[in-house]
Amino acid sequence: MRFDSALGLESKRGPLATTGKILVYSVMVLVFTGPLVGLLVSAFSKTLDPTSFSLWPDEFTLENFTQAADKNVYLYLFNSFVVVGFGLALQMVVSVFAAYSLARKKFRGMTFVLLIMLATMMLPEEIIAIPLSLVLADLPLIHANLIDTYAGMILPVGAWGFSILVMTEFMKEVPVELEEAARIDGAGELRTFFTIILPLCKPALGAIGVFGFTMIWDQYLLPLIVANESSHWTLPIALRSLRSDEEVGIGILLAASLLALLPSVIAFLAFQRQFMRGLTSGAVKG
Amino acid sequence: MTTTLARPPQRTEPRRRPSTGRWRGTAVAWLFLAPALILFLYFKFIPMFEGLRMSFFKVQPFLGDEWVGLDNYRTIMSDDAFVSAVWHSVLLAVGTTVGSLVLGLALALLIEGPARYLWFVRTAAFLPVVTTMAAVAEVWRIMYHPGDTGLINSILGWVAIDPQPFLASEDTSLWSIMGMSIWRGTPYDMMIFLAGLVGIDRTLYEAAAVDGASTWSRLRHITLPALRPVFWILFTLAAIRGLRVFVEVYVLTNGGPNGSSEVLMTLIYKLGFQRSELGIAAAGGIVLFVATLVLTVAVQLMRRRQAA
């Protein structure tokens, strides 16, 4: 008798139970990955029919990807990479700096700052979309116009409460004695930070990196507001305009959708452990 | 830090610094926080207050804004399209939340066990969560093709169900969007439940087995009570995310056909960026914010009452 699961299924052995389990798992995998596998297969298939989309390869071809070039798909992909590259770099630097203060310092106004962080997490960006578009068109005090610029898509994702809080939780774990020792050895603030704290936070950097990547790559409303000109479109918002093509049907759309999907899937598979750990800890902490 | 009595009094606490150092520490702390605070100020708080201000004005770029008081709010509250969009948002949020929770829990119970054998199943099942919404929505749009050649209709055809119109009909458009959202939300809930299941005390199950309790009473009296905190977490997250659904609807139907799947956010987007009714759109945003806040607080209050 086994007691290691709620249903106690482990206790049931025999060919019937095993077959049942394998059947359940197969259906699960099929349902959750089916659409994605179908996309993968169809993107490399020759297809003219705007409705055909199947799990069976038709006739292998790279045509969809070559024709996608004429529709600027690779320009949109490039834009996406520019935004995610610079955006993630900025986000990680900002998160690490802010976390250092919140985790290692005691100062007046700390509670207030933590409240601000939580407030931003409670405030979905959808709510501020309309005023944000006006703010981006004319930044207060600076009077710069960020509409149709990369900066307009990069700066707003630079600070992310979730990322800061995950990093803060992690940095609190670093023993205070190490910091003390560094100070006694005469290391300054920056040096302590870069040589003691940061190297010990490597695992957390992976976690906020993969979460940040997914979050920025999945941005939709922000590029929709910022990029009026198609030359600044990112791949996710460009998909809608690729819906059907007289000559190639949905081939280009499928190729572009696959290109839009792959980076986040690869990021997830590469950093799976950090992702899962961050997911459960982040969710439990709200 | 706790100071115990056993500690010699002359030792100061490790985090204490001499007073000059402490002042310097504060300055350094704010300096390290500055980038985050400036970005938050510019791209979260200024837009938030700007939105609140705009909601009381008739916003006219180049002409100057005109104070209209609560007119914008009156306009949206009395607008049928807005009211039905609120209902659609609520329906979509509740349907997606409940569907994902129930399915997520069922699957979590089914695949609970040694992760060694199941890592592949878990990874595969989790993929929908991390994939880009816009691309996934395009794929579902194609799968939902209303004719009998559409993928889902072909599958339905095997079990002799007539082709459904899915996104193309006013009666089924919202349900079809919900179907995709549940597909994407279930694995996430499943993972959180799995994490919760790990923490349950095995001896309870052992005791239940000794008492000869049925599987159902095991679930009812051991598993579900232990998962209660997880339920609340997922409900809170759903409350924050639920009403703001945008991309799914925008890509799949853009609110159509005939407004049958119009949600709050797609309507606000249309008002703001297509009809240039910026003041009214801003008021809609504020209403959405208040609704989200009320919902979140309500969930937390229920949680407190449950715990008491």
Coordinates of C-alpha atoms in Angstrom, one line a residue:
Chain A
M1 CA 0.0 0.0 0.0
R2 CA 1.4 3.4 -1.0
F3 CA 0.4 6.7 0.5
D4 CA 2.4 9.1 -1.7
S5 CA -0.4 10.7 -3.6
A6 CA -3.8 12.1 -3.0
L7 CA -5.6 9.6 -5.2
G8 CA -3.4 6.7 -4.0
L9 CA -3.0 5.7 -7.7
E10 CA 0.5 4.4 -7.1
S11 CA -1.0 1.6 -5.0
K12 CA -2.8 0.2 -8.1
R13 CA -0.6 -1.9 -10.2
G14 CA -1.2 -4.2 -13.1
P15 CA -1.6 -3.9 -16.8
L16 CA -5.0 -2.2 -16.7
A17 CA -3.9 0.6 -14.4
T18 CA -0.7 1.2 -16.3
T19 CA -2.6 1.4 -19.6
G20 CA -5.1 3.8 -18.1
K21 CA -2.3 6.0 -16.9
I22 CA -0.5 6.0 -20.2
L23 CA -3.7 6.9 -21.9
V24 CA -4.4 9.8 -19.6
Y25 CA -0.8 11.1 -20.1
S26 CA -1.0 10.8 -23.8
V27 CA -4.3 12.7 -24.1
M28 CA -2.8 15.4 -21.8
V29 CA 0.3 15.8 -23.9
L30 CA -1.7 15.8 -27.1
V31 CA -4.2 18.4 -26.0
F32 CA -1.6 20.8 -24.6
T33 CA 1.1 20.5 -27.3
G34 CA -1.1 19.6 -30.2
P35 CA -1.7 23.1 -31.4
L36 CA 2.0 23.9 -31.1
V37 CA 3.1 20.7 -32.9
G38 CA 0.5 21.4 -35.6
L39 CA 2.0 24.9 -36.0
L40 CA 5.5 23.5 -36.3
V41 CA 4.4 21.0 -38.9
S42 CA 2.2 23.3 -40.9
A43 CA 4.8 26.1 -41.1
F44 CA 7.0 23.8 -43.1
S45 CA 4.3 22.5 -45.3
K46 CA 3.2 23.6 -48.6
T47 CA -0.3 24.9 -48.2
L48 CA -2.6 27.1 -50.2
D49 CA -5.8 26.5 -48.3
P50 CA -6.4 29.3 -45.7
T51 CA -8.2 26.7 -43.5
S52 CA -5.8 23.8 -43.6
F53 CA -3.8 23.2 -40.5
S54 CA -3.0 19.7 -39.6
L55 CA -0.7 17.5 -37.5
W56 CA 0.4 15.6 -40.6
P57 CA 3.2 17.0 -42.7
D58 CA 2.0 17.8 -46.2
E59 CA 5.0 18.3 -48.4
F60 CA 8.2 19.6 -46.7
T61 CA 9.1 23.1 -47.9
L62 CA 10.9 26.2 -46.7
E63 CA 8.8 28.4 -49.0
N64 CA 6.8 30.0 -46.2
F65 CA 10.0 31.2 -44.6
T66 CA 11.5 32.6 -47.7
Q67 CA 8.3 34.3 -48.7
A68 CA 8.0 35.7 -45.2
A69 CA 11.1 37.9 -46.0
D70 CA 9.1 39.8 -48.6
K71 CA 6.5 40.7 -45.9
N72 CA 9.2 42.1 -43.6
V73 CA 8.8 39.3 -41.1
Y74 CA 12.5 39.3 -40.4
L75 CA 12.5 43.0 -39.8
Y76 CA 9.7 42.5 -37.2
L77 CA 11.8 39.7 -35.7
F78 CA 14.8 41.9 -35.5
N79 CA 12.7 44.6 -33.8
S80 CA 11.5 42.1 -31.3
F81 CA 15.1 41.0 -30.5
V82 CA 16.2 44.6 -30.1
V83 CA 13.4 45.3 -27.6
V84 CA 13.9 42.1 -25.7
G85 CA 17.7 42.4 -25.6
F86 CA 17.9 45.9 -24.4
G87 CA 14.7 45.7 -22.3
L88 CA 15.9 42.6 -20.5
A89 CA 19.4 44.0 -19.8
L90 CA 17.8 47.2 -18.4
Q91 CA 15.2 45.3 -16.4
M92 CA 17.8 43.0 -14.8
V93 CA 20.2 45.8 -13.9
V94 CA 17.3 47.9 -12.4
S95 CA 16.0 44.8 -10.5
V96 CA 19.4 43.9 -9.0
F97 CA 20.1 47.5 -7.9
A98 CA 16.7 48.0 -6.3
A99 CA 16.8 44.6 -4.7
Y100 CA 20.2 45.4 -3.1
S101 CA 18.6 48.4 -1.4
L102 CA 15.5 46.5 -0.3
A103 CA 17.3 43.4 0.9
R104 CA 20.6 44.7 2.4
K105 CA 19.8 48.2 3.7
K106 CA 17.7 49.6 6.4
F107 CA 16.5 53.1 5.6
R108 CA 13.6 55.4 6.1
G109 CA 10.8 55.1 3.7
M110 CA 11.5 51.4 2.9
T111 CA 7.9 50.3 3.7
F112 CA 6.7 53.1 1.4
V113 CA 8.9 51.8 -1.4
L114 CA 7.7 48.2 -0.9
L115 CA 4.1 49.5 -1.1
I116 CA 4.9 51.2 -4.3
M117 CA 6.3 48.0 -5.8
L118 CA 3.2 46.1 -4.8
A119 CA 1.0 48.8 -6.2
T120 CA 2.6 48.5 -9.6
M121 CA 2.0 44.8 -9.5
M122 CA -1.6 45.3 -8.7
L123 CA -2.0 47.8 -11.5
P124 CA -2.3 46.1 -14.8
E125 CA -0.8 48.0 -17.7
E126 CA -4.0 47.7 -19.7
I127 CA -5.6 50.2 -17.3
I128 CA -3.1 52.9 -18.1
A129 CA -2.8 52.2 -21.8
I130 CA -4.6 55.3 -23.0
P131 CA -2.8 57.9 -20.7
L132 CA 0.5 56.1 -21.2
S133 CA 0.2 56.7 -25.0
L134 CA -0.1 60.4 -24.3
V135 CA 2.8 60.4 -21.7
L136 CA 5.0 58.6 -24.2
A137 CA 4.2 61.1 -26.9
D138 CA 5.4 63.9 -24.6
L139 CA 7.4 62.9 -21.5
P140 CA 6.8 65.3 -18.7
L141 CA 9.8 67.6 -17.9
I142 CA 11.9 66.0 -20.6
H143 CA 9.5 66.7 -23.5
A144 CA 10.8 63.9 -25.6
N145 CA 8.5 61.9 -27.9
L146 CA 9.0 58.2 -27.7
I147 CA 6.3 57.2 -30.1
D148 CA 7.8 55.1 -33.0
T149 CA 11.1 54.6 -31.2
Y150 CA 12.7 51.6 -29.7
A151 CA 13.1 53.5 -26.4
G152 CA 9.3 53.8 -26.1
M153 CA 9.1 50.0 -26.0
I154 CA 12.2 49.4 -23.9
L155 CA 12.0 51.9 -21.0
P156 CA 8.5 51.0 -19.8
V157 CA 9.5 47.4 -19.3
G158 CA 12.7 48.4 -17.5
A159 CA 11.2 48.3 -14.0
W160 CA 9.1 45.3 -13.1
G161 CA 7.9 44.7 -9.5
F162 CA 7.8 41.0 -9.7
S163 CA 11.4 40.8 -10.8
I164 CA 12.5 43.2 -8.1
L165 CA 10.7 41.2 -5.4
V166 CA 12.0 37.8 -6.5
M167 CA 15.5 39.2 -6.4
T168 CA 15.0 40.9 -3.0
E169 CA 13.8 37.6 -1.4
F170 CA 16.9 35.9 -2.8
M171 CA 19.3 38.6 -1.7
K172 CA 18.0 38.5 1.9
E173 CA 19.5 35.0 2.1
V174 CA 23.1 36.2 1.7
P175 CA 24.7 36.0 5.2
V176 CA 25.4 39.4 6.6
E177 CA 28.8 38.3 7.9
L178 CA 30.1 38.1 4.4
E179 CA 29.2 41.7 3.8
E180 CA 30.7 42.7 7.2
A181 CA 34.0 40.9 6.3
A182 CA 34.2 42.7 3.0
R183 CA 33.7 46.0 4.7
I184 CA 36.3 45.3 7.3
D185 CA 38.7 44.5 4.5
G186 CA 38.0 48.0 3.2
A187 CA 35.8 47.2 0.2
G188 CA 33.5 50.0 -0.8
E189 CA 29.8 49.9 -1.4
L190 CA 30.0 49.1 -5.1
R191 CA 32.8 46.6 -4.7
T192 CA 30.9 44.7 -2.0
F193 CA 27.9 44.6 -4.2
F194 CA 29.8 43.3 -7.3
T195 CA 32.2 40.9 -5.7
I196 CA 30.2 39.5 -2.8
I197 CA 26.4 39.9 -3.3
L198 CA 26.0 39.6 -7.0
P199 CA 28.0 36.3 -7.5
L200 CA 26.0 34.7 -4.8
C201 CA 22.8 35.6 -6.6
K202 CA 23.5 33.8 -9.8
P203 CA 20.6 31.3 -9.6
A204 CA 18.1 34.2 -9.0
L205 CA 19.6 36.0 -12.0
G206 CA 18.6 33.0 -14.2
A207 CA 15.1 33.1 -12.7
I208 CA 14.4 36.8 -13.3
G209 CA 16.1 36.5 -16.7
V210 CA 13.8 33.8 -18.0
F211 CA 10.7 35.5 -16.5
G212 CA 11.7 38.9 -17.8
F213 CA 12.3 37.4 -21.2
T214 CA 8.9 35.8 -21.4
M215 CA 7.2 38.9 -20.1
I216 CA 8.9 41.3 -22.5
W217 CA 8.6 39.0 -25.5
D218 CA 4.9 38.6 -24.8
Q219 CA 4.2 42.4 -24.6
Y220 CA 1.4 43.3 -27.0
L221 CA -0.4 46.5 -25.9
L222 CA 2.8 48.5 -25.4
P223 CA 4.2 48.0 -28.9
L224 CA 0.7 48.4 -30.2
I225 CA 0.6 51.9 -28.6
V226 CA 4.2 52.8 -29.4
A227 CA 4.8 51.5 -32.9
N228 CA 2.5 53.3 -35.3
E229 CA 4.8 52.8 -38.3
S230 CA 5.1 49.2 -39.4
S231 CA 8.9 49.6 -39.5
H232 CA 8.9 49.5 -35.7
W233 CA 6.4 46.7 -35.3
T234 CA 7.5 43.7 -33.1
L235 CA 6.6 40.3 -34.4
P236 CA 3.6 39.6 -32.1
I237 CA 1.7 42.7 -33.2
A238 CA 2.7 42.2 -36.8
L239 CA 1.0 38.8 -36.9
R240 CA -2.5 40.3 -37.3
S241 CA -1.6 42.0 -40.6
L242 CA -0.2 38.8 -42.1
R243 CA -3.4 36.9 -41.9
S244 CA -3.9 35.9 -45.4
D245 CA -2.0 36.3 -48.5
E246 CA -3.6 35.9 -52.0
E247 CA -0.7 33.7 -53.2
V248 CA 0.5 31.7 -50.3
G249 CA -2.6 31.4 -48.1
I250 CA -1.7 31.3 -44.4
G251 CA 1.8 30.0 -45.0
I252 CA 3.5 33.3 -44.1
L253 CA 1.3 33.7 -41.0
L254 CA 2.2 30.2 -39.8
A255 CA 6.0 30.8 -40.4
A256 CA 5.8 34.1 -38.5
S257 CA 3.8 32.6 -35.7
L258 CA 6.3 29.9 -35.3
L259 CA 9.1 32.5 -35.1
A260 CA 7.2 34.4 -32.5
L261 CA 6.6 31.3 -30.4
L262 CA 10.1 29.7 -30.6
P263 CA 12.2 32.1 -28.5
S264 CA 10.0 31.9 -25.4
V265 CA 9.7 28.2 -25.7
I266 CA 13.5 27.8 -26.0
A267 CA 14.0 30.2 -23.1
F268 CA 11.6 28.1 -21.0
L269 CA 13.2 24.8 -21.9
A270 CA 16.7 26.1 -21.2
F271 CA 15.9 27.6 -17.8
Q272 CA 13.1 25.2 -16.8
R273 CA 14.3 24.7 -13.2
Q274 CA 14.6 28.4 -12.5
F275 CA 11.3 29.0 -14.1
M276 CA 9.5 26.4 -12.0
R277 CA 11.1 27.6 -8.8
G278 CA 10.3 31.2 -9.5
L279 CA 6.8 30.3 -10.5
T280 CA 5.9 28.6 -7.3
S281 CA 7.7 31.1 -5.0
G282 CA 6.4 34.1 -7.0
A283 CA 2.9 32.8 -7.0
V284 CA 2.9 32.0 -3.3
K285 CA 4.1 35.5 -2.5
G286 CA 1.5 37.0 -4.8
Chain B
M1 CA 17.4 40.1 14.1
T2 CA 16.7 39.1 17.6
T3 CA 19.0 39.9 20.5
T4 CA 18.9 37.2 23.2
L5 CA 19.7 37.8 26.8
A6 CA 22.7 35.5 26.5
R7 CA 24.5 37.9 24.2
P8 CA 27.1 40.1 25.9
P9 CA 25.7 43.7 26.0
Q10 CA 28.8 45.3 24.5
R11 CA 28.3 43.6 21.1
T12 CA 26.3 45.7 18.8
E13 CA 23.9 44.2 16.3
P14 CA 25.7 43.3 13.0
R15 CA 23.5 45.6 10.8
R16 CA 24.0 48.7 13.0
R17 CA 26.5 51.1 11.6
P18 CA 28.0 54.3 13.2
S19 CA 25.6 57.2 12.7
T20 CA 27.6 58.9 9.9
G21 CA 27.7 55.6 8.1
R22 CA 24.0 55.1 8.6
W23 CA 23.2 58.4 6.9
R24 CA 25.5 57.4 4.0
G25 CA 23.7 54.1 4.0
T26 CA 20.4 55.8 3.4
A27 CA 21.7 57.9 0.6
V28 CA 23.2 54.8 -1.0
A29 CA 20.0 52.9 -0.6
W30 CA 18.0 55.6 -2.4
L31 CA 20.6 55.8 -5.1
F32 CA 20.4 52.1 -5.8
L33 CA 16.6 52.4 -5.9
A34 CA 16.6 55.5 -8.1
P35 CA 16.4 53.8 -11.6
A36 CA 13.5 51.6 -10.6
L37 CA 11.6 54.5 -9.0
I38 CA 12.2 56.9 -11.9
L39 CA 10.9 54.3 -14.4
F40 CA 7.9 53.5 -12.2
L41 CA 7.2 57.2 -11.8
Y42 CA 7.3 57.8 -15.6
F43 CA 5.6 54.8 -16.9
K44 CA 3.2 53.7 -14.1
F45 CA 2.3 56.6 -11.8
I46 CA 2.3 59.6 -14.0
P47 CA 0.1 57.7 -16.5
M48 CA -2.2 56.6 -13.7
F49 CA -2.7 60.1 -12.4
E50 CA -2.9 61.4 -15.9
G51 CA -5.7 58.9 -16.6
L52 CA -7.5 60.0 -13.5
R53 CA -7.3 63.6 -14.6
M54 CA -8.3 62.9 -18.1
S55 CA -11.4 61.0 -17.0
F56 CA -12.9 64.3 -15.8
F57 CA -12.2 66.2 -19.0
K58 CA -13.2 66.2 -22.6
V59 CA -9.7 65.6 -23.9
Q60 CA -8.9 67.5 -27.1
P61 CA -5.3 67.6 -28.2
F62 CA -4.4 71.0 -29.7
L63 CA -7.7 72.6 -28.6
G64 CA -7.2 72.3 -24.8
D65 CA -9.1 70.1 -22.4
E66 CA -12.5 71.0 -21.2
W67 CA -13.7 70.2 -17.7
V68 CA -16.8 68.0 -17.8
G69 CA -16.9 66.6 -14.3
L70 CA -18.5 63.2 -14.2
D71 CA -20.0 63.3 -17.7
N72 CA -17.5 60.7 -19.0
Y73 CA -18.5 58.3 -16.3
R74 CA -22.2 58.9 -16.9
T75 CA -21.7 58.3 -20.6
I76 CA -20.1 54.9 -20.1
M77 CA -22.5 53.8 -17.4
S78 CA -25.5 54.5 -19.6
D79 CA -23.9 53.0 -22.7
D80 CA -25.3 49.6 -23.6
A81 CA -22.1 48.6 -25.3
F82 CA -20.1 49.4 -22.2
V83 CA -22.5 47.5 -19.9
S84 CA -22.4 44.4 -22.1
A85 CA -18.6 44.6 -22.4
V86 CA -18.5 44.5 -18.6
W87 CA -20.7 41.4 -18.5
H88 CA -18.6 39.8 -21.2
S89 CA -15.4 40.5 -19.2
V90 CA -16.9 39.1 -16.0
L91 CA -18.2 36.0 -17.8
L92 CA -14.9 35.4 -19.5
A93 CA -13.0 35.9 -16.3
V94 CA -15.2 33.7 -14.2
G95 CA -15.4 31.0 -16.8
T96 CA -11.7 30.9 -17.5
T97 CA -10.9 30.9 -13.7
V98 CA -13.3 28.2 -12.8
G99 CA -12.5 26.1 -15.8
S100 CA -8.7 26.3 -15.3
L101 CA -9.0 25.7 -11.6
V102 CA -11.2 22.6 -11.9
L103 CA -9.2 21.1 -14.8
G104 CA -5.9 22.1 -13.2
L105 CA -6.7 20.4 -10.0
A106 CA -8.0 17.2 -11.7
L107 CA -4.8 17.0 -13.8
A108 CA -2.6 17.7 -10.8
L109 CA -4.2 14.9 -8.9
L110 CA -3.7 12.6 -11.9
I111 CA -0.1 13.3 -12.4
E112 CA 1.0 13.6 -8.8
G113 CA 3.8 11.3 -8.1
P114 CA 7.5 10.8 -8.5
A115 CA 8.7 13.6 -10.9
R116 CA 11.3 11.3 -12.5
Y117 CA 8.7 9.5 -14.6
L118 CA 6.5 12.5 -15.2
W119 CA 8.9 15.4 -16.0
F120 CA 8.1 15.0 -19.7
V121 CA 4.4 15.1 -19.2
R122 CA 4.7 18.1 -17.0
T123 CA 7.0 20.0 -19.3
A124 CA 4.9 19.3 -22.3
A125 CA 1.7 20.2 -20.6
F126 CA 3.2 23.5 -19.3
L127 CA 4.2 24.8 -22.8
P128 CA 1.0 26.7 -23.5
V129 CA 1.7 29.0 -20.5
V130 CA 5.0 30.3 -21.7
T131 CA 4.1 30.6 -25.4
T132 CA 3.4 34.0 -26.9
M133 CA -0.2 34.9 -26.6
A134 CA -0.5 36.6 -30.0
A135 CA 0.9 33.6 -31.9
V136 CA -1.1 31.1 -29.9
A137 CA -4.3 33.1 -30.7
E138 CA -3.5 33.0 -34.4
V139 CA -3.1 29.2 -34.2
W140 CA -6.5 28.8 -32.4
R141 CA -8.2 31.2 -34.9
I142 CA -7.1 28.8 -37.7
M143 CA -8.1 25.7 -35.7
Y144 CA -11.5 27.3 -35.0
H145 CA -12.2 27.7 -38.7
P146 CA -16.0 27.4 -38.9
G147 CA -16.2 25.3 -42.0
D148 CA -16.0 21.5 -41.9
T149 CA -12.4 21.7 -42.9
G150 CA -11.4 23.5 -39.7
L151 CA -9.2 21.3 -37.5
I152 CA -11.5 21.3 -34.4
N153 CA -14.6 20.7 -36.6
S154 CA -12.8 17.8 -38.3
I155 CA -12.2 16.3 -34.9
L156 CA -15.8 16.8 -34.0
G157 CA -16.7 15.2 -37.3
W158 CA -15.1 11.9 -36.2
V159 CA -17.6 11.7 -33.3
A160 CA -20.4 12.8 -35.6
I161 CA -20.9 16.3 -34.3
D162 CA -22.0 18.9 -36.8
P163 CA -19.5 21.7 -37.6
Q164 CA -19.7 24.5 -35.2
P165 CA -19.4 28.2 -36.1
F166 CA -17.1 29.0 -33.1
L167 CA -15.8 32.5 -33.5
A168 CA -18.1 33.4 -36.4
S169 CA -21.3 33.2 -34.4
E170 CA -22.7 35.6 -31.8
D171 CA -23.8 32.7 -29.7
T172 CA -20.4 30.9 -29.5
S173 CA -17.7 33.5 -29.9
L174 CA -17.2 34.2 -26.2
W175 CA -17.2 30.5 -25.3
S176 CA -14.6 29.8 -28.0
I177 CA -12.3 32.5 -26.6
M178 CA -12.9 31.0 -23.1
G179 CA -11.9 27.6 -24.5
M180 CA -8.5 28.9 -25.6
S181 CA -8.0 30.8 -22.3
I182 CA -8.7 27.7 -20.3
W183 CA -6.2 25.7 -22.4
R184 CA -3.6 28.3 -21.6
G185 CA -4.5 28.7 -17.9
T186 CA -5.0 25.1 -16.9
P187 CA -1.3 24.1 -16.9
Y188 CA -0.3 27.1 -14.7
D189 CA -3.0 26.2 -12.1
M190 CA -1.9 22.6 -12.4
M191 CA 1.7 23.4 -11.5
I192 CA 0.7 25.5 -8.5
F193 CA -1.6 22.7 -7.3
L194 CA 1.3 20.2 -7.7
A195 CA 3.5 22.4 -5.6
G196 CA 0.8 22.4 -3.0
L197 CA 0.2 18.7 -3.1
V198 CA 3.9 18.0 -2.3
G199 CA 3.5 19.8 1.0
I200 CA 0.7 17.5 2.3
D201 CA 1.6 15.4 5.3
R202 CA 1.8 11.7 4.1
T203 CA 0.9 10.3 7.5
L204 CA -2.6 11.7 7.1
Y205 CA -3.0 9.6 4.0
E206 CA -1.6 6.6 5.9
A207 CA -4.1 7.2 8.7
A208 CA -6.9 7.4 6.1
A209 CA -5.9 4.2 4.6
V210 CA -5.8 2.5 8.0
D211 CA -9.3 3.8 8.6
G212 CA -10.4 2.4 5.3
A213 CA -11.5 5.8 4.0
S214 CA -12.6 6.0 0.4
T215 CA -10.6 8.0 -2.2
W216 CA -13.4 10.6 -2.2
S217 CA -13.2 11.1 1.5
R218 CA -9.4 11.3 1.4
L219 CA -9.8 14.2 -1.1
R220 CA -12.6 15.8 0.7
H221 CA -11.1 15.7 4.2
I222 CA -7.3 15.8 3.6
T223 CA -6.3 17.1 0.2
L224 CA -8.8 19.9 -0.4
P225 CA -8.5 21.5 3.0
A226 CA -4.7 21.4 2.7
L227 CA -4.9 23.1 -0.7
R228 CA -7.1 25.9 0.5
P229 CA -4.3 28.5 0.6
V230 CA -3.5 27.6 -3.0
F231 CA -7.1 28.2 -4.1
W232 CA -7.0 31.7 -2.6
I233 CA -3.7 32.5 -4.3
L234 CA -5.1 31.4 -7.7
F235 CA -8.4 33.3 -7.1
T236 CA -6.4 36.5 -6.2
L237 CA -4.3 36.2 -9.3
A238 CA -7.4 35.5 -11.4
A239 CA -9.1 38.6 -9.9
I240 CA -6.1 40.8 -10.8
R241 CA -5.8 39.3 -14.3
G242 CA -9.4 38.4 -15.1
L243 CA -11.1 41.7 -16.1
R244 CA -8.2 43.0 -18.2
V245 CA -8.3 40.4 -20.9
F246 CA -7.3 42.0 -24.2
V247 CA -4.9 40.2 -26.5
E248 CA -7.0 37.0 -26.8
V249 CA -10.1 38.9 -27.8
Y250 CA -8.3 41.4 -30.0
V251 CA -6.6 38.7 -32.0
L252 CA -9.4 36.2 -32.2
T253 CA -12.5 38.3 -32.8
N254 CA -11.7 41.9 -32.0
G255 CA -15.0 42.0 -30.1
G256 CA -17.1 40.6 -33.0
P257 CA -19.3 39.3 -34.4
N258 CA -21.6 42.2 -33.7
G259 CA -20.1 43.0 -30.3
S260 CA -20.9 39.6 -29.0
S261 CA -17.4 39.1 -27.5
E262 CA -16.5 42.8 -26.9
V263 CA -14.7 43.0 -23.5
L264 CA -13.8 46.1 -21.5
M265 CA -10.3 46.4 -22.7
T266 CA -11.1 46.0 -26.4
L267 CA -13.8 48.7 -26.1
I268 CA -11.5 51.1 -24.2
Y269 CA -8.9 50.5 -26.9
K270 CA -11.4 51.3 -29.7
L271 CA -12.6 54.4 -27.9
G272 CA -9.1 55.7 -27.3
F273 CA -7.3 54.9 -30.4
Q274 CA -9.9 54.6 -33.1
R275 CA -12.6 57.1 -32.1
S276 CA -10.3 59.5 -30.2
E277 CA -12.7 59.7 -27.2
L278 CA -9.7 59.9 -24.9
G279 CA -11.6 61.2 -21.9
I280 CA -14.2 58.5 -22.0
A281 CA -11.6 55.8 -22.6
A282 CA -9.7 57.1 -19.6
A283 CA -12.9 56.9 -17.5
G284 CA -13.3 53.3 -18.7
G285 CA -9.8 52.6 -17.5
I286 CA -10.5 54.0 -14.1
V287 CA -13.7 51.9 -13.8
L288 CA -11.7 48.9 -14.8
F289 CA -9.1 49.7 -12.1
V290 CA -11.7 50.2 -9.4
A291 CA -13.5 46.9 -10.4
T292 CA -10.2 45.1 -10.2
L293 CA -9.4 46.6 -6.8
V294 CA -12.9 45.8 -5.4
L295 CA -12.6 42.2 -6.7
T296 CA -9.1 41.7 -5.2
V297 CA -10.2 43.1 -1.8
A298 CA -13.3 41.0 -1.9
V299 CA -11.2 37.8 -2.5
Q300 CA -8.9 38.8 0.4
L301 CA -11.8 39.5 2.7
M302 CA -13.4 36.1 1.9
R303 CA -10.0 34.5 2.6
R304 CA -9.8 36.2 6.0
R305 CA -13.3 35.0 6.9
Q306 CA -12.4 31.5 5.8
A307 CA -9.3 31.5 7.9
A308 CA -11.1 32.9 11.0

